[in-house]
PDB file of C-alpha atoms in Angstrom:
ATOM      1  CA  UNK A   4     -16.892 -58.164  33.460  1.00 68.00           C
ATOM      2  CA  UNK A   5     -13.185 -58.217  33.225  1.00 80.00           C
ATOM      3  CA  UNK A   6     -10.784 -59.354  35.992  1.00 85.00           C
ATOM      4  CA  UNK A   7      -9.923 -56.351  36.644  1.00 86.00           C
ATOM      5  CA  UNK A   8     -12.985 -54.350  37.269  1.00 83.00           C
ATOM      6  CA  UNK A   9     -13.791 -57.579  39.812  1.00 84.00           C
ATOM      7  CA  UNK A  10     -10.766 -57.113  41.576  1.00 90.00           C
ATOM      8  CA  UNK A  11     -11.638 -53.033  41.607  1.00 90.00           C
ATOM      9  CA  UNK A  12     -15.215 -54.093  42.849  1.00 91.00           C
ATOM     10  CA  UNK A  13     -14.129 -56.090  45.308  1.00 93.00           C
ATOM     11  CA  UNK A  14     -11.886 -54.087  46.797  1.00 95.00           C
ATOM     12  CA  UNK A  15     -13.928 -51.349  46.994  1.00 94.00           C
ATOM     13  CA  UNK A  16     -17.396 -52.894  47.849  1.00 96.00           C
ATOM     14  CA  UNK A  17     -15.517 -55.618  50.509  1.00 96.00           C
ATOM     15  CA  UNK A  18     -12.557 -53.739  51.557  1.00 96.00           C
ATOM     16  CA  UNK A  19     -11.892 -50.181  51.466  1.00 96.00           C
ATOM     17  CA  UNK A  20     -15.521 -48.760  52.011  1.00 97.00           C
ATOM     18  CA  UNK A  21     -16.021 -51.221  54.850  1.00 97.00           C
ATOM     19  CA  UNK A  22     -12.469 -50.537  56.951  1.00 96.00           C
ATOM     20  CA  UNK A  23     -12.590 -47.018  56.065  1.00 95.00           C
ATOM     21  CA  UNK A  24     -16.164 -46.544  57.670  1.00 95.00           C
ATOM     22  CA  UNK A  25     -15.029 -48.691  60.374  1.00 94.00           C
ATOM     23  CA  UNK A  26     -11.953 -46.536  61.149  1.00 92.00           C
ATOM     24  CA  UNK A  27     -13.508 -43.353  60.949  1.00 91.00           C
ATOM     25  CA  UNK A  28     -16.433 -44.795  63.328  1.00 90.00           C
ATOM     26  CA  UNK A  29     -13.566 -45.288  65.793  1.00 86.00           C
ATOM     27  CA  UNK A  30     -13.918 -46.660  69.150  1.00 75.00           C
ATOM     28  CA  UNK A  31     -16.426 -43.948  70.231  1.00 73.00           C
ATOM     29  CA  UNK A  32     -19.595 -45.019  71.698  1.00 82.00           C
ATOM     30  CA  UNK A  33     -21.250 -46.320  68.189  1.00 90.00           C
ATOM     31  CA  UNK A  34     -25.156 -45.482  70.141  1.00 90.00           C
ATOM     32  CA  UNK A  35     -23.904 -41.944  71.533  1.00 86.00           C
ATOM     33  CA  UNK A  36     -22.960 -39.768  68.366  1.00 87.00           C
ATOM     34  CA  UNK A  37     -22.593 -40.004  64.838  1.00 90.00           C
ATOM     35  CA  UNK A  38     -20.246 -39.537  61.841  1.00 92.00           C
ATOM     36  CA  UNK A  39     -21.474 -35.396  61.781  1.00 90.00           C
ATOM     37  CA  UNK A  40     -20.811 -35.150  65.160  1.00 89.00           C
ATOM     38  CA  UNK A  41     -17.442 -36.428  64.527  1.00 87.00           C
ATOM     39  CA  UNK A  42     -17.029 -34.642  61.544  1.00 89.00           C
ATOM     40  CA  UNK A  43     -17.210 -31.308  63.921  1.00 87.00           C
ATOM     41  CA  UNK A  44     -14.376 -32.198  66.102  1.00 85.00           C
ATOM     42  CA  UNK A  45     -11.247 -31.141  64.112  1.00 86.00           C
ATOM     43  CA  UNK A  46     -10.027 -30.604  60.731  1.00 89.00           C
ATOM     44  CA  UNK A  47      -9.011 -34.124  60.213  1.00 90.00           C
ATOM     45  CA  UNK A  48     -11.904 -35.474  61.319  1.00 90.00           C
ATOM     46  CA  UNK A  49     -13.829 -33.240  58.683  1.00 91.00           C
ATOM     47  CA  UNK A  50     -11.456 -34.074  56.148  1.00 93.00           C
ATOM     48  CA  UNK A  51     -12.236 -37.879  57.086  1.00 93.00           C
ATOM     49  CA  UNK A  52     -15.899 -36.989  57.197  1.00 94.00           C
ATOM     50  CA  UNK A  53     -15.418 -35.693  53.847  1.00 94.00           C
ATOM     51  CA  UNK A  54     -13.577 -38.194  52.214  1.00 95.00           C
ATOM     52  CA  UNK A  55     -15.946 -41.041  53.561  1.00 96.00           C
ATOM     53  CA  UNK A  56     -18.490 -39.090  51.818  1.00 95.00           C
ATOM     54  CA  UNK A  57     -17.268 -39.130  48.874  1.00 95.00           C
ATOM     55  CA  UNK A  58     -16.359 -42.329  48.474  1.00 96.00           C
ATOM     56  CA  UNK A  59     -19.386 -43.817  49.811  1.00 96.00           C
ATOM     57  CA  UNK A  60     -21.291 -41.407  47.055  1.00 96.00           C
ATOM     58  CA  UNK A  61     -18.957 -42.272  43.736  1.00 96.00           C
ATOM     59  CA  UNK A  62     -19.458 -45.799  44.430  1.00 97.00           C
ATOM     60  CA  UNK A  63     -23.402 -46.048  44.695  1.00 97.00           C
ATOM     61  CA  UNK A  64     -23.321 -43.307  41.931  1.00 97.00           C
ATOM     62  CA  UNK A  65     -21.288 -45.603  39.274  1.00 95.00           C
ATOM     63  CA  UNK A  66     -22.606 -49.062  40.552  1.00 96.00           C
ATOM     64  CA  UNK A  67     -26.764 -47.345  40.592  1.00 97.00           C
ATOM     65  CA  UNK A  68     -25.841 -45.683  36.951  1.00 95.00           C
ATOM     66  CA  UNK A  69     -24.409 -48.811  35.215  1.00 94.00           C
ATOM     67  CA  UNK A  70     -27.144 -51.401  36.762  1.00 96.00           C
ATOM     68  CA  UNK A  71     -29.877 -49.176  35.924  1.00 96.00           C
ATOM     69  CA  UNK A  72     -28.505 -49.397  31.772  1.00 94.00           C
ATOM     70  CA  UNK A  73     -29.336 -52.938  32.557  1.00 93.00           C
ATOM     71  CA  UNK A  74     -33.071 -51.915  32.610  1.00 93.00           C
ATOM     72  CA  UNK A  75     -35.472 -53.013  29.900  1.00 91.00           C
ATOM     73  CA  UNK A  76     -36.999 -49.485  29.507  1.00 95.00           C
ATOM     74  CA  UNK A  77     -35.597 -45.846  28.789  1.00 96.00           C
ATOM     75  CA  UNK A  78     -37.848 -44.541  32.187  1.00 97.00           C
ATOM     76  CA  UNK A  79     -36.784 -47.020  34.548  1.00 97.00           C
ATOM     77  CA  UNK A  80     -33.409 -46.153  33.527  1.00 97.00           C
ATOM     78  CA  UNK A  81     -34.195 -42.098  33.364  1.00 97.00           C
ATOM     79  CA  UNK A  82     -36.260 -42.411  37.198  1.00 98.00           C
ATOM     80  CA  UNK A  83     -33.421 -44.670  38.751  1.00 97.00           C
ATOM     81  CA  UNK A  84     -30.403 -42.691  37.596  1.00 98.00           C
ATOM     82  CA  UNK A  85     -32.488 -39.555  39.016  1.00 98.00           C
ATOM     83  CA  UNK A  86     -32.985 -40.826  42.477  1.00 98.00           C
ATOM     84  CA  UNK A  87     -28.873 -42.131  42.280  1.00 98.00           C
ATOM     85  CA  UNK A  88     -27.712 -38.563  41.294  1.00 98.00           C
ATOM     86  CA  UNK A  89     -30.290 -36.551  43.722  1.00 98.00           C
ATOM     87  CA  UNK A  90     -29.587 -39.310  46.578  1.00 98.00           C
ATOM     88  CA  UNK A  91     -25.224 -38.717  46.757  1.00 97.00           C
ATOM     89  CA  UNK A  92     -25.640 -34.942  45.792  1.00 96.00           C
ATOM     90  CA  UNK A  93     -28.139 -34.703  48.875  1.00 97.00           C
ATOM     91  CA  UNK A  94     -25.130 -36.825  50.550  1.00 96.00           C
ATOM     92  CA  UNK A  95     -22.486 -33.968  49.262  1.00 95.00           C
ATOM     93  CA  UNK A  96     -24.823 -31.200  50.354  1.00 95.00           C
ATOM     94  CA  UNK A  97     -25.115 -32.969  53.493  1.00 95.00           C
ATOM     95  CA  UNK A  98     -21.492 -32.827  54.299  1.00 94.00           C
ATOM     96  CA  UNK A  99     -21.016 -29.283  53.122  1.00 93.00           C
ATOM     97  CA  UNK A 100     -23.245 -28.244  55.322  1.00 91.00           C
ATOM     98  CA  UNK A 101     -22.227 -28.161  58.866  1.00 83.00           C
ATOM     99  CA  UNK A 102     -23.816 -29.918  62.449  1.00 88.00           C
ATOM    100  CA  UNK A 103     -23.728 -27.440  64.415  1.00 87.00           C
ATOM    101  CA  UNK A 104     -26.893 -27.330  66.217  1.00 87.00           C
ATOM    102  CA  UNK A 105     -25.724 -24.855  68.869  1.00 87.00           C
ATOM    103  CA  UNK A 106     -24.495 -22.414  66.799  1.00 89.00           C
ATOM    104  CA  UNK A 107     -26.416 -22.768  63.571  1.00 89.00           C
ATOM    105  CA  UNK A 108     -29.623 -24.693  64.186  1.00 90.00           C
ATOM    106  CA  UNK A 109     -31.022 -24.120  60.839  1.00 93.00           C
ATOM    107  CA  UNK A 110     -28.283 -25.572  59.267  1.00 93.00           C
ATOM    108  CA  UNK A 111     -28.235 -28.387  61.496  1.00 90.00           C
ATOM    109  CA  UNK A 112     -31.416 -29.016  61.039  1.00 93.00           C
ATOM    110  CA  UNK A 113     -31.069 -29.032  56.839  1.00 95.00           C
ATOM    111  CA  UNK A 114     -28.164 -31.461  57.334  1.00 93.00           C
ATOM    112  CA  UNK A 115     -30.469 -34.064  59.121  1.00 93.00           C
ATOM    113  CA  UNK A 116     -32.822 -33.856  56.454  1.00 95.00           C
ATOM    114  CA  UNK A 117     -30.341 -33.649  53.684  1.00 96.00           C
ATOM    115  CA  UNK A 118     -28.645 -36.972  55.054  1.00 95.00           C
ATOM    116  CA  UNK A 119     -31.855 -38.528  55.717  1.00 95.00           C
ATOM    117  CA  UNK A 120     -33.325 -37.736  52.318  1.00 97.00           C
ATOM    118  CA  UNK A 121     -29.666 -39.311  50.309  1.00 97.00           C
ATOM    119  CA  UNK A 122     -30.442 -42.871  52.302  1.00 97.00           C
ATOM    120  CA  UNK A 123     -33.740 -42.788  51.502  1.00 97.00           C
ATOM    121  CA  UNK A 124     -33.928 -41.991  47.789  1.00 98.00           C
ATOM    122  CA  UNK A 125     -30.777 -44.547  47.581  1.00 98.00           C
ATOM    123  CA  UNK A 126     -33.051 -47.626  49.439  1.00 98.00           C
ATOM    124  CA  UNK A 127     -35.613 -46.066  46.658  1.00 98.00           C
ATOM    125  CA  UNK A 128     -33.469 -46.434  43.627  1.00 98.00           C
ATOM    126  CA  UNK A 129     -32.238 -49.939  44.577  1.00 98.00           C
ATOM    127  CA  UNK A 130     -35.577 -50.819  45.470  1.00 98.00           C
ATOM    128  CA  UNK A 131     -37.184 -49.441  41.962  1.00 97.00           C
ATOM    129  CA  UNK A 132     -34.472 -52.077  40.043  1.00 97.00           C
ATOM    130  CA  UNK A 133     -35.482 -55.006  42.662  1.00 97.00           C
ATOM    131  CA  UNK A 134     -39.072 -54.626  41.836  1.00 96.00           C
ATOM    132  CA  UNK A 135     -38.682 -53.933  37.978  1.00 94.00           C
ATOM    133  CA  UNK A 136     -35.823 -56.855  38.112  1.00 94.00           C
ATOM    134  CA  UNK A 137     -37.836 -59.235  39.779  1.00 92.00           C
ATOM    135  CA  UNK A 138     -41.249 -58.902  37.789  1.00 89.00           C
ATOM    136  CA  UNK A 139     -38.981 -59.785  34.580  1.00 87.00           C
ATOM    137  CA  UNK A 140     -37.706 -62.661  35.911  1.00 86.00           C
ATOM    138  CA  UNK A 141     -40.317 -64.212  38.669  1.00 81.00           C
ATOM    139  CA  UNK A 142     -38.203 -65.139  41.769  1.00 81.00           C
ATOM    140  CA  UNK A 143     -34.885 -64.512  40.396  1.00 89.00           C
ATOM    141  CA  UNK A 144     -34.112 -61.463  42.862  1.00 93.00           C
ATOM    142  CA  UNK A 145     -36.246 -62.911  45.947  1.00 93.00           C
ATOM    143  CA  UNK A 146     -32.914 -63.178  47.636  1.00 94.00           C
ATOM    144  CA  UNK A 147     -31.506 -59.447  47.111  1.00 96.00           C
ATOM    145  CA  UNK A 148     -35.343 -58.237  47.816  1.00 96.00           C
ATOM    146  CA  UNK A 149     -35.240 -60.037  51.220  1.00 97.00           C
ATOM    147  CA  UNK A 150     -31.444 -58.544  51.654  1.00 97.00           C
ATOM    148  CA  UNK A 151     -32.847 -54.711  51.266  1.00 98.00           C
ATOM    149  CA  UNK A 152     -35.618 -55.753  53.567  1.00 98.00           C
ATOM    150  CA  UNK A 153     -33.675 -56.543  56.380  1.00 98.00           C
ATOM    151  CA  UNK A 154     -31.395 -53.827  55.568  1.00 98.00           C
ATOM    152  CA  UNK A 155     -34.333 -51.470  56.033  1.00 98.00           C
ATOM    153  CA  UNK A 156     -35.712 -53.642  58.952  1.00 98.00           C
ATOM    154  CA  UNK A 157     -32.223 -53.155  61.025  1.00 98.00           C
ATOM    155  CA  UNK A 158     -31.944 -49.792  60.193  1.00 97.00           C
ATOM    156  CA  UNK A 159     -34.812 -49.262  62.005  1.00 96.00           C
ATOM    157  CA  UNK A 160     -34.239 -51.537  64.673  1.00 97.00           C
ATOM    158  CA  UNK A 161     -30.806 -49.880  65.366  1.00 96.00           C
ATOM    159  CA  UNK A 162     -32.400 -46.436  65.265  1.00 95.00           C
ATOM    160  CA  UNK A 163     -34.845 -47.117  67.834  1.00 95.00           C
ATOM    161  CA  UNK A 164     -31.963 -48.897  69.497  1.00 94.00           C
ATOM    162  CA  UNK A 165     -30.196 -45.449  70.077  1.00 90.00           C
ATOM    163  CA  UNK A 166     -33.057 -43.198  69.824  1.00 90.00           C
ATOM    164  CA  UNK A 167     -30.901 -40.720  67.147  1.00 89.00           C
ATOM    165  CA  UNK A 168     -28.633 -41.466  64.065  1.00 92.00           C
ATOM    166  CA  UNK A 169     -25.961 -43.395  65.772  1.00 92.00           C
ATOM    167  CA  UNK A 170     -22.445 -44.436  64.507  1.00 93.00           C
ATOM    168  CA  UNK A 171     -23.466 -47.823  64.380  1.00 95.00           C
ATOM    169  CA  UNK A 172     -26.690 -47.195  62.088  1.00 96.00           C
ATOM    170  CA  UNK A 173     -24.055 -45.085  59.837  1.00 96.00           C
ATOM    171  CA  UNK A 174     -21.893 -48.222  59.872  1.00 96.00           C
ATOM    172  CA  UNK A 175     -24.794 -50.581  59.570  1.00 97.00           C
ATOM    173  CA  UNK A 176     -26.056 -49.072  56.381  1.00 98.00           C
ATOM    174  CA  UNK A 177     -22.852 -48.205  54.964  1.00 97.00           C
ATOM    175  CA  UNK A 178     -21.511 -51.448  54.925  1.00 98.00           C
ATOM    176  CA  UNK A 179     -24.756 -53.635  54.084  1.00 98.00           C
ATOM    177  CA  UNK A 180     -25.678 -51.492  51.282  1.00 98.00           C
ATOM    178  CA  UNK A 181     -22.377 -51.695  49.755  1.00 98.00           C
ATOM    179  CA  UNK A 182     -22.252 -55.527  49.993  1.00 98.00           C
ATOM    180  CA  UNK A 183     -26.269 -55.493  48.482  1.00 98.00           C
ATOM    181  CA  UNK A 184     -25.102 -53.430  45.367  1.00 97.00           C
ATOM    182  CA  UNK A 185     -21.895 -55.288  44.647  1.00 96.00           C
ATOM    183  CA  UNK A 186     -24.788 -58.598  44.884  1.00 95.00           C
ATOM    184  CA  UNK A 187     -26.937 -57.040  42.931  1.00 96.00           C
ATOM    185  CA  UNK A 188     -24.031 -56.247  40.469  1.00 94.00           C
ATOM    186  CA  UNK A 189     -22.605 -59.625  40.091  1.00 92.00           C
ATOM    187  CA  UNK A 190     -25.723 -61.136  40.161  1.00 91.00           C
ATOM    188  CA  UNK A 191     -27.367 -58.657  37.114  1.00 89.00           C
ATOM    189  CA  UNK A 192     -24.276 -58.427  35.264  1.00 83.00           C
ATOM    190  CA  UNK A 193     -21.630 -60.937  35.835  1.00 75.00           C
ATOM    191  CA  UNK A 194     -23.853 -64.225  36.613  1.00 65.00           C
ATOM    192  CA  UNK A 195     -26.670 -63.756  33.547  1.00 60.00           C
TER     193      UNK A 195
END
């Protein structure tokens, strides 16, 4: 890895993803709505919605696609890559579609399950390369495999902290998972 492309990482894994999530949480009540429910509230905070989205989804898409070509076998790269794309286009379709739940409850009820669905299959993907990872190398990834699980573990803590999808579990798992895949790059890549 070049200079460069660690100075791009970093400033995308440490900086901008991080304060740009932060900003568009805001200074809302992080346990009484969420990023859709803030994405409903104006143009600009749709656009913002939008933009976070897209971001978020380019950078697990090109950081999930290139550490997965770091996998010993053509189907471990093939499965991974598959649960990357369907994971940040069920992120996309999420945002496209609108939370409305008073006016459109169907589609409300698709987003949910559309963003719920582009967290999970992305926990799945990195969680595929831990496991392949780590049976290569006995103990190497221990670390990063304890780092998912206690990105899983507060996830759930901070959901049944606010009973719903809550800023701060957007925030939580934005941010964490970020940081784990920028590890997980350095650490595959960079450090070998």
């Amino acid at each position: 890895m070049t200079q460069k492309e660690r100075i791009w990482l970093n400033f995308f894994a440490c900086f901008l993803i991080p304060v740009y999530t932060l900003i568009f949480a805001g200074t809302v009540q992080w346990f009484g709505t969420n990023f859709s429910v803030l994405a409903v509230t104006g143009p600009k905070h749709y656009r913002g919605f939008l933009l976070w989205g897209l971001m978020a989804g380019s950078y697990f898409l090109v950081m999930l696609y290139w550490l997965s070509g770091t996998c010993v076998h053509h189907w471990q790269r093939t499965l991974t890559r598959g649960l990357t794309v369907t994971a940040c286009g069920s992120l996309i379709s999420a945002i496209m579609v609108p939370y409305l739940p008073a006016y459109f409850p169907r589609y409300a009820k698709l987003h949910i399950v559309l963003a719920f669905a582009a967290c999970v299959l992305l926990m799945v993907a990195i969680l595929c390369l831990l496991l392949w990872w780590e049976k290569e190398s006995r103990g190497y990834y221990k670390r990063q495999m304890t780092i998912w699980k206690l990105i899983v573990a507060g996830s759930g803590l901070i959901f049944l902290m606010g009973g719903m999808v809550t800023t701060a579990l957007e925030v939580f798992f934005t941010i964490t998972t970020t940081l784990l895949v920028r590890k997980l790059w350095l650490v595959r890549v960079v450090h070998r």
